[in-house]
mmCIF file of C-alpha atoms and ligand atoms in Angstrom:
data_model
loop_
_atom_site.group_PDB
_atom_site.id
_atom_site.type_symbol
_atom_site.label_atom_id
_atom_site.label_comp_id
_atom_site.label_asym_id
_atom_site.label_seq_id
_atom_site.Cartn_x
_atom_site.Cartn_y
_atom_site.Cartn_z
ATOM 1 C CA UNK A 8 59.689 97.924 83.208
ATOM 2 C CA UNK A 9 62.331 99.795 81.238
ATOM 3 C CA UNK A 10 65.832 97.813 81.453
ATOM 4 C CA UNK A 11 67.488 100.860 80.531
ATOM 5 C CA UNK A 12 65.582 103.361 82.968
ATOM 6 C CA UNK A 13 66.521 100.761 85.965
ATOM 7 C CA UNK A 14 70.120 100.697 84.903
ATOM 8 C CA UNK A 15 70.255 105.022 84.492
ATOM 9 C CA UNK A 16 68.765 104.354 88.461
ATOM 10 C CA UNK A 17 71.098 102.253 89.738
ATOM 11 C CA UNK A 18 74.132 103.362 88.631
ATOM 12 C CA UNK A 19 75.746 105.710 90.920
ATOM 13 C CA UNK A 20 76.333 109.678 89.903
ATOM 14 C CA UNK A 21 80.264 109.401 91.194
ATOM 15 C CA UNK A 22 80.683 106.411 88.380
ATOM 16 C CA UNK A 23 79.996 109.365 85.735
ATOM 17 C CA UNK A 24 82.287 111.646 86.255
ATOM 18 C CA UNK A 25 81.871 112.807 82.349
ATOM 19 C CA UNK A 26 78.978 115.192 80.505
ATOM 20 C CA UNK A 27 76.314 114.027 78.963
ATOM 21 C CA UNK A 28 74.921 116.252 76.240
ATOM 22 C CA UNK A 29 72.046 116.923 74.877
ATOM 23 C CA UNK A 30 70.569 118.194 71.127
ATOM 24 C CA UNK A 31 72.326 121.360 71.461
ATOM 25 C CA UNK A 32 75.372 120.123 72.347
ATOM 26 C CA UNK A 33 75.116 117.422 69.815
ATOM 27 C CA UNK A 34 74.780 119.929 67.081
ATOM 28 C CA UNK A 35 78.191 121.554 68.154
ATOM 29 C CA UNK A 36 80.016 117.842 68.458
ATOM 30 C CA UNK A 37 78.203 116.824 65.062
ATOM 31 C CA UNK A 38 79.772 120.491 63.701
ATOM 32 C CA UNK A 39 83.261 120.175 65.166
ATOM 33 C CA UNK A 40 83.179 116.479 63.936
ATOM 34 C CA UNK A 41 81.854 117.162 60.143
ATOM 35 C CA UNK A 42 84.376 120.274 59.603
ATOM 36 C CA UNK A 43 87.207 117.704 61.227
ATOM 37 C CA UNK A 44 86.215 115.250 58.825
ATOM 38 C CA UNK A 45 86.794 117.320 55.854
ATOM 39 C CA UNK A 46 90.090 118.405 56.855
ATOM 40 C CA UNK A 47 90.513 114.376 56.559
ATOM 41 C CA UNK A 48 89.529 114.074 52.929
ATOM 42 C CA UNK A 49 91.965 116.935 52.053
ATOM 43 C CA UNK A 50 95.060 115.591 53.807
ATOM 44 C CA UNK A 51 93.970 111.983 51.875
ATOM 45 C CA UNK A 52 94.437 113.589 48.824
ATOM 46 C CA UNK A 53 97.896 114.405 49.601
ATOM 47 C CA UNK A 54 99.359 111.289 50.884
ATOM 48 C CA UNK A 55 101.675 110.197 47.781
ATOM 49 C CA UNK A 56 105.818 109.255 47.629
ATOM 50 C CA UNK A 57 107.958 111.685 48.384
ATOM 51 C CA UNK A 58 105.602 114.612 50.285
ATOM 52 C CA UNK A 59 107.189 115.570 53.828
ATOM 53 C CA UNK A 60 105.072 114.998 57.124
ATOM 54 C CA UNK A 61 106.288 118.961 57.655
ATOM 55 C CA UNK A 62 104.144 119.825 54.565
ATOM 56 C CA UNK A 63 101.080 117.951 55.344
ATOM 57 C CA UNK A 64 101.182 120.220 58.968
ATOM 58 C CA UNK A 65 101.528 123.563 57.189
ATOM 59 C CA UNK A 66 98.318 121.987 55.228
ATOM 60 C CA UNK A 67 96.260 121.388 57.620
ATOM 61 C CA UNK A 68 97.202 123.981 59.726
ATOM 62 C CA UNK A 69 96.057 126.515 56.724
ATOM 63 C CA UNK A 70 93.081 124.952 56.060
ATOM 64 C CA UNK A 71 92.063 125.179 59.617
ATOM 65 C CA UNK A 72 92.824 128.535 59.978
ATOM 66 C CA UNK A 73 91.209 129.576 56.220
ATOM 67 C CA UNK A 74 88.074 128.234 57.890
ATOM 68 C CA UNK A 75 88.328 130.411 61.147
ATOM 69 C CA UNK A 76 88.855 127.138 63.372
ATOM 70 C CA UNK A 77 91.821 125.690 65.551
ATOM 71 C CA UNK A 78 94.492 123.576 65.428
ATOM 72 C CA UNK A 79 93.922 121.583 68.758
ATOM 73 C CA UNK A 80 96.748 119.684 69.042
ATOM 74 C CA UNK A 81 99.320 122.918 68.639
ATOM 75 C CA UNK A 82 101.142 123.519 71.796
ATOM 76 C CA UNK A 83 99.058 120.955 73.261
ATOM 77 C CA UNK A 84 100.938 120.681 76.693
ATOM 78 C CA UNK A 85 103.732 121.776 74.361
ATOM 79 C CA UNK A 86 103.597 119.800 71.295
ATOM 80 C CA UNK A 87 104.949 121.556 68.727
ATOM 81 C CA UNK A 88 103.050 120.577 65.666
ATOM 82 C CA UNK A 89 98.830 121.178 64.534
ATOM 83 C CA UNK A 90 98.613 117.334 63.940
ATOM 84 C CA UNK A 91 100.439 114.024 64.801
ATOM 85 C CA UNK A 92 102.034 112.177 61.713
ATOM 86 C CA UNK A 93 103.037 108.385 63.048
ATOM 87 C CA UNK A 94 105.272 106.538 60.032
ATOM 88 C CA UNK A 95 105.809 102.764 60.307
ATOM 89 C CA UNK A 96 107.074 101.885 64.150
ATOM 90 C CA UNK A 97 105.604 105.031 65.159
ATOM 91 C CA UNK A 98 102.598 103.864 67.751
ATOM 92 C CA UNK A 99 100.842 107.842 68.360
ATOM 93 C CA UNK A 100 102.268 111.323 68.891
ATOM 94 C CA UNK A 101 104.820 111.206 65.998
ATOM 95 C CA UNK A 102 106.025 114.952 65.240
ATOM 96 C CA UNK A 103 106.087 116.585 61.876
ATOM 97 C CA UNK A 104 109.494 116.914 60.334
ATOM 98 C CA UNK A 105 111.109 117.370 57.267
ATOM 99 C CA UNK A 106 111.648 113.873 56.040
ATOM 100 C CA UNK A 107 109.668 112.704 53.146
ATOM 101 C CA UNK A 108 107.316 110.047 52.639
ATOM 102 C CA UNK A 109 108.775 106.286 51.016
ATOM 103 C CA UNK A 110 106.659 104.603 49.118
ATOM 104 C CA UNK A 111 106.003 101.672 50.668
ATOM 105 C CA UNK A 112 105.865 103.235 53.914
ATOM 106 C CA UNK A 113 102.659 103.204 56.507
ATOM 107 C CA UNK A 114 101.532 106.537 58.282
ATOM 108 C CA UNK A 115 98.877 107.511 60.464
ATOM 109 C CA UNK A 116 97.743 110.776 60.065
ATOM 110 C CA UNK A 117 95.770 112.044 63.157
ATOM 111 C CA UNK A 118 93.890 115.757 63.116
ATOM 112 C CA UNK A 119 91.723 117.679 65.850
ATOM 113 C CA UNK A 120 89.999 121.111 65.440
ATOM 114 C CA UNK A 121 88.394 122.941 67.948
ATOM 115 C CA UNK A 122 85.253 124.351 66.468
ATOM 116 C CA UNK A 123 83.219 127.122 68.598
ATOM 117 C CA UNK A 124 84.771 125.633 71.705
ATOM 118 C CA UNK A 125 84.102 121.846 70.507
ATOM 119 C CA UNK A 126 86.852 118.871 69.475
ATOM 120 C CA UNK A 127 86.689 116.499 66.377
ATOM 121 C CA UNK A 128 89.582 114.475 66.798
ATOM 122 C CA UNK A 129 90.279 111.119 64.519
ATOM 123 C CA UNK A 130 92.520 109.466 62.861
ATOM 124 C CA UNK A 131 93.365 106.963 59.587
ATOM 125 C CA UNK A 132 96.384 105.234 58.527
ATOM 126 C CA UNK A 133 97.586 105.943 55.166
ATOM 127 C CA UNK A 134 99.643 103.677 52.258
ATOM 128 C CA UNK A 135 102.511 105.670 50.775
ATOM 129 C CA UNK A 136 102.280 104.113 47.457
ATOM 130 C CA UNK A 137 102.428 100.081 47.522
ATOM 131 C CA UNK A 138 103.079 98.514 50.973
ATOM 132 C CA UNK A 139 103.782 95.054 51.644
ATOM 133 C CA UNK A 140 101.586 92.154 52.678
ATOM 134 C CA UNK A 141 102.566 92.550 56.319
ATOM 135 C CA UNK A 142 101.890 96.178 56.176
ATOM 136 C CA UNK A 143 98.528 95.803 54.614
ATOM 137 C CA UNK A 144 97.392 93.263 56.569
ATOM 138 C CA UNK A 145 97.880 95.062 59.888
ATOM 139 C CA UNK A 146 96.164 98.306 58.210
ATOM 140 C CA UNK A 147 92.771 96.018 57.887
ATOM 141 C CA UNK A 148 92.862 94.107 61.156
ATOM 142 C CA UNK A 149 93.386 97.614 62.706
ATOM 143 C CA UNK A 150 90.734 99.346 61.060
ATOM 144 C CA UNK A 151 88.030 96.465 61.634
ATOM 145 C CA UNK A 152 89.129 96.298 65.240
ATOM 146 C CA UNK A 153 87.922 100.003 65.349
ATOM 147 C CA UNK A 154 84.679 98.688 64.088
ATOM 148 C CA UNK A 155 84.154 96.175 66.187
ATOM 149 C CA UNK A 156 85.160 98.375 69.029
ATOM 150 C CA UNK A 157 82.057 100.901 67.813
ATOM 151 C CA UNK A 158 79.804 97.751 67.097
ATOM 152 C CA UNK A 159 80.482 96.841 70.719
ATOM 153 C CA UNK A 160 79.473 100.252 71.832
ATOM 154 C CA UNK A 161 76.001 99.744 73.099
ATOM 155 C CA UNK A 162 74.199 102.300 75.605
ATOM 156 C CA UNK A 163 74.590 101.328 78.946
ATOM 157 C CA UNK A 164 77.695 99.304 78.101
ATOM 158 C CA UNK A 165 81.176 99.865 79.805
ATOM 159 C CA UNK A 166 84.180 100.617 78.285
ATOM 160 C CA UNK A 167 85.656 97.101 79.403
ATOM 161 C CA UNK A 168 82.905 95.266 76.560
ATOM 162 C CA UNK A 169 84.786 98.051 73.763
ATOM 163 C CA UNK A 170 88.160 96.931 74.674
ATOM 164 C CA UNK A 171 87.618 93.047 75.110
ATOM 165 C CA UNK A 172 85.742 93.258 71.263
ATOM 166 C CA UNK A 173 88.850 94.758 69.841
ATOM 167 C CA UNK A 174 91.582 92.509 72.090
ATOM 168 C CA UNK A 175 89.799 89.565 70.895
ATOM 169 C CA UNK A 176 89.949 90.708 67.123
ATOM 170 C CA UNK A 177 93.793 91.784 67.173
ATOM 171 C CA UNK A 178 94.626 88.857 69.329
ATOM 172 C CA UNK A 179 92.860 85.923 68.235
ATOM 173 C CA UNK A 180 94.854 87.518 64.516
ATOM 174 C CA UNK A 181 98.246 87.142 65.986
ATOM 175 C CA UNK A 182 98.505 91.282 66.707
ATOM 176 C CA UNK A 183 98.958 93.052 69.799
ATOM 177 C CA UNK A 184 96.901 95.442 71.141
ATOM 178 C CA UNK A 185 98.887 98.609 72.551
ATOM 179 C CA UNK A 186 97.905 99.444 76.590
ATOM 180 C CA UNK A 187 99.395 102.403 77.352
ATOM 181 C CA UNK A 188 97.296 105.024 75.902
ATOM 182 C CA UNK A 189 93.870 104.615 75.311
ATOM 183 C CA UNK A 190 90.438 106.579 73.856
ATOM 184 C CA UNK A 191 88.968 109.367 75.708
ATOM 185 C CA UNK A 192 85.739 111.250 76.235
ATOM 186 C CA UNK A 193 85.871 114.459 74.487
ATOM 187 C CA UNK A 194 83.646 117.504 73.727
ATOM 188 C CA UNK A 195 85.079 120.756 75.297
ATOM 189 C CA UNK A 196 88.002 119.401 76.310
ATOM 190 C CA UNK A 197 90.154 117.384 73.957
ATOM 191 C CA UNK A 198 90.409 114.626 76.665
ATOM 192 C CA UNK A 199 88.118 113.796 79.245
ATOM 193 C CA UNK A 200 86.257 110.844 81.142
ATOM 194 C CA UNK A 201 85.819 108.304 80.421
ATOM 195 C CA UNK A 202 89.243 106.764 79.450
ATOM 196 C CA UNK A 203 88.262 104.152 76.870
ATOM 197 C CA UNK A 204 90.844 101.402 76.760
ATOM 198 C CA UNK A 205 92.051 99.283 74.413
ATOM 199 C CA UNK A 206 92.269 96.233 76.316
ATOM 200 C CA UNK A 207 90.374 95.111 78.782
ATOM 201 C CA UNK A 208 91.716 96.227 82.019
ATOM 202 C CA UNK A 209 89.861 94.535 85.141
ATOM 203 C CA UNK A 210 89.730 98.107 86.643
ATOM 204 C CA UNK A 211 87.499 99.314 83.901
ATOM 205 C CA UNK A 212 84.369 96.424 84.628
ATOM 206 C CA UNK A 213 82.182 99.238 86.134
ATOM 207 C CA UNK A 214 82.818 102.044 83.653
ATOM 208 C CA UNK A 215 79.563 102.540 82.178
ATOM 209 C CA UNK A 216 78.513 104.649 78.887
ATOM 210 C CA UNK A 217 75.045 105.740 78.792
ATOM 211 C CA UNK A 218 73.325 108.212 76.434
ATOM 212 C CA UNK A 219 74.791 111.182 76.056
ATOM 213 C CA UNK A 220 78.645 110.370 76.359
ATOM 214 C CA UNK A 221 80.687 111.404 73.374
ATOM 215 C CA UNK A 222 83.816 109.757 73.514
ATOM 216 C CA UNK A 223 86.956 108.370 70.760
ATOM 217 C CA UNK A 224 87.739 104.875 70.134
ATOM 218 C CA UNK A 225 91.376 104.796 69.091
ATOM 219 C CA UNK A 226 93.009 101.210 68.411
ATOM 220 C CA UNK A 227 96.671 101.295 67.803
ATOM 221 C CA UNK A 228 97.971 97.576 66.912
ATOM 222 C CA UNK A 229 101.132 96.210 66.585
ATOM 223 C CA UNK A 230 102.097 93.330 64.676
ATOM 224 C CA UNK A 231 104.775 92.074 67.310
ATOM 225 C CA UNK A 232 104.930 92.872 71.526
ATOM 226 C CA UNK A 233 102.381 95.671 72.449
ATOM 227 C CA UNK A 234 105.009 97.348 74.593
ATOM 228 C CA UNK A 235 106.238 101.082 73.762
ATOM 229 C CA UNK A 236 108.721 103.770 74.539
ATOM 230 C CA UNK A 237 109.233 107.392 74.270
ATOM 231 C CA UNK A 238 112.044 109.006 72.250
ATOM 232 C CA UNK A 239 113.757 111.880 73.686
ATOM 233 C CA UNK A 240 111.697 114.262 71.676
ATOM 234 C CA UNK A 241 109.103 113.501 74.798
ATOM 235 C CA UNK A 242 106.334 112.840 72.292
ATOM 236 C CA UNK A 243 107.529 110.075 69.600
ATOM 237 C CA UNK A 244 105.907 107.054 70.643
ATOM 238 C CA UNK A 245 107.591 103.775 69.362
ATOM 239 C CA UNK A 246 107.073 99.989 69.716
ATOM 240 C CA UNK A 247 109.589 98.504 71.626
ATOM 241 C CA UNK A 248 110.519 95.644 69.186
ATOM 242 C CA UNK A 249 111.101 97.915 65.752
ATOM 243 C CA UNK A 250 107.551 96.403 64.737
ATOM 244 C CA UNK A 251 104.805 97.809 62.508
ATOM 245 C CA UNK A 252 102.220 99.552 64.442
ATOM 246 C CA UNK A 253 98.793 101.037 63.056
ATOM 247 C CA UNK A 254 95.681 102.920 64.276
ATOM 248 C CA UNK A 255 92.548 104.560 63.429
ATOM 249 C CA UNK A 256 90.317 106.814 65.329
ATOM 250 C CA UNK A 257 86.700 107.874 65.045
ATOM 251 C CA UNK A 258 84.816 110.045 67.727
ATOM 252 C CA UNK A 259 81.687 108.900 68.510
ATOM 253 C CA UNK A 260 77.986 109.881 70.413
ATOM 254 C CA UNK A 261 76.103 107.434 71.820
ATOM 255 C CA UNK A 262 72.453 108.004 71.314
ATOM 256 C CA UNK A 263 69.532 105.979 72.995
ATOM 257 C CA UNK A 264 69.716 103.861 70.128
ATOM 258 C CA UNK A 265 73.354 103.163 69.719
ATOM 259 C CA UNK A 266 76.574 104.446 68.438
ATOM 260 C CA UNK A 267 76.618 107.406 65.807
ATOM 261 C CA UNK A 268 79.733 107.757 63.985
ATOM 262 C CA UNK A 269 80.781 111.927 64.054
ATOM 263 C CA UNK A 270 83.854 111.434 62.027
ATOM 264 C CA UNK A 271 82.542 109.877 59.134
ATOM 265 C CA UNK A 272 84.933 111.119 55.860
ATOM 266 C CA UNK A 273 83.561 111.668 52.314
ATOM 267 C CA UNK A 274 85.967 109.383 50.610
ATOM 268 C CA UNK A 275 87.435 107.648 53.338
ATOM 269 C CA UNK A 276 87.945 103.928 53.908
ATOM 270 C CA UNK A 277 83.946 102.770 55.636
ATOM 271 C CA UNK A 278 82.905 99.803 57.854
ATOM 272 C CA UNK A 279 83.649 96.885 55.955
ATOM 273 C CA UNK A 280 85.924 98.593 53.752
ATOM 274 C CA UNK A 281 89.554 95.921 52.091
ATOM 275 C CA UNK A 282 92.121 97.406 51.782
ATOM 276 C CA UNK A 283 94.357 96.679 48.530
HETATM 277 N N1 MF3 B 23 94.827 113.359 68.698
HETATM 278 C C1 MF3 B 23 95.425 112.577 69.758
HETATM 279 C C2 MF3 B 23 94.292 111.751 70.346
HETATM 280 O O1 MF3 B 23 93.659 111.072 69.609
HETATM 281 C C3 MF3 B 23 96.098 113.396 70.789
HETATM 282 C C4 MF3 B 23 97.274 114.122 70.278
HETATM 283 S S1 MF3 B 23 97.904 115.089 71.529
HETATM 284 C C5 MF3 B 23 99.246 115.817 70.821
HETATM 285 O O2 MF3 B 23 93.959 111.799 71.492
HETATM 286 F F1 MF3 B 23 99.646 116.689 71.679
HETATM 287 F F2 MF3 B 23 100.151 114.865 70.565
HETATM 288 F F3 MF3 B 23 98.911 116.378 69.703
HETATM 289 CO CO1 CO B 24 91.763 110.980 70.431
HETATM 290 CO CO1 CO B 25 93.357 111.834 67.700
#
């Protein structure tokens, strides 16, 4: 007998309460995802000393427009920029502005277009120039965390196996893994079940992927406590302690045979990639 076909059996319809595509739909994600991607490579190319967050917005905002697409995140339950820019202690959310770039400085740049009605959402974080030892060192724990979490994407997996691969990576490191936002499923809407979580909530034992889901994985590690607040901008997301904090995001589809990657960049950083 067919683990896998006993498992699709027994687990109940009300514990999916997400789509699952099929080819068709896969086409659109893989589409949304590719044209997302690209709009990654150009905004790498721009990351240097002394550019403004503002400017890389207006960039990626034109080049998703030039290519007849949308920005998703733009008035996203008001937020008032096309992408979220997240320098240093910024955890997620961070807002465009007018402030340059320091070298030295770390940023997350995170981008989502909405292509014929489908998301690509992901994110990398950047070097401005050369960072320091700390700052490095959190970049590549935080970006191999992501990879374990995709490694520990398996079908038929739940989303508490993703988050207790990349706890134990940050952790057993000396980083902190950030709990109070998470990954999401994602294909129509920007977010959508299932949550994926960081860390491994008990709640989250029964959460099942199977075939079908797309879905991010989203890491953001800190290098001290994982705790967070919100400035008074209602979307600036900060770590409590003035620490460091990184992320990276790819979205992925889970085919019958394992994870597949949407996101994947020309020229970005890949699995196993050091960081220097
Ligand atoms: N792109 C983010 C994510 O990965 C969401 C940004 S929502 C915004 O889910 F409103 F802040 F843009
Ligand atoms: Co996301
Ligand atoms: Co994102």
């Amino acid at each position: 007998m067919n683990l896998a076909r006993i498992r699709e059996a027994i687990i109940p319809s009300f514990s999916r309460k997400y789509p699952i595509y099929g080819d068709q739909e896969l086409q659109m994600l893989r589409k949304a995802s590719a044209f997302n991607s690209q709009l990654m490579d150009m905004i790498r190319d721009q990351i240097s000393p002394g550019i403004t967050t503002g400017k890389l917005d207006q960039l990626a905002a034109d080049y998703i427009r030039s290519h007849g697409h949308t920005a998703a995140c733009l008035g996203y339950k008001g937020f008032p920029k096309s992408i979220c820019t997240s320098v240093n202690d910024v955890v997620c959310h961070g807002i465009p502005d007018d402030i340059e770039l320091h070298e030295g400085d770390i940023v997350n740049v995170d981008v989502t277009s909405i292509v014929d009605g489908w998301y690509g959402d992901q994110s990398e974080t950047f070097f401005v120039g050369k960072v320091s030892d700390e700052a490095r060192a959190l970049t590549q724990v935080t970006f191999d965390a992501l990879h374990v979490g995709i490694q520990a994407a398996r079908p038929y997996c739940t989303v508490y196996d993703i988050a207790k691969a990349i706890t134990r990576h940050a952790e057993s490191r000396g980083y902190s893994v950030v709990r109070s936002y998470q990954g999401h499923g994602i294909g129509t809407e920007f977010h959508q079940q299932p949550g994926i979580p960081h860390y491994p909530h008990d709640s989250t034992r029964k959460n099942i992927i199977v075939p079908g889901c797309c879905f991010t994985i989203e890491p953001m590690i800190n290098i001290g406590i994982p705790d967070t607040f919100i400035e008074p901008d209602g979307w600036t997301v900060k770590t409590k302690d003035g620490s460091l904090s990184a992320q990276f995001e790819h979205q992925i589809f889970m085919t019958k045979d394992g994870p597949e990657i949407l996101t994947q960049t020309q020229n970005g950083p890949q699995e196993g990639h050091c960081f220097k």
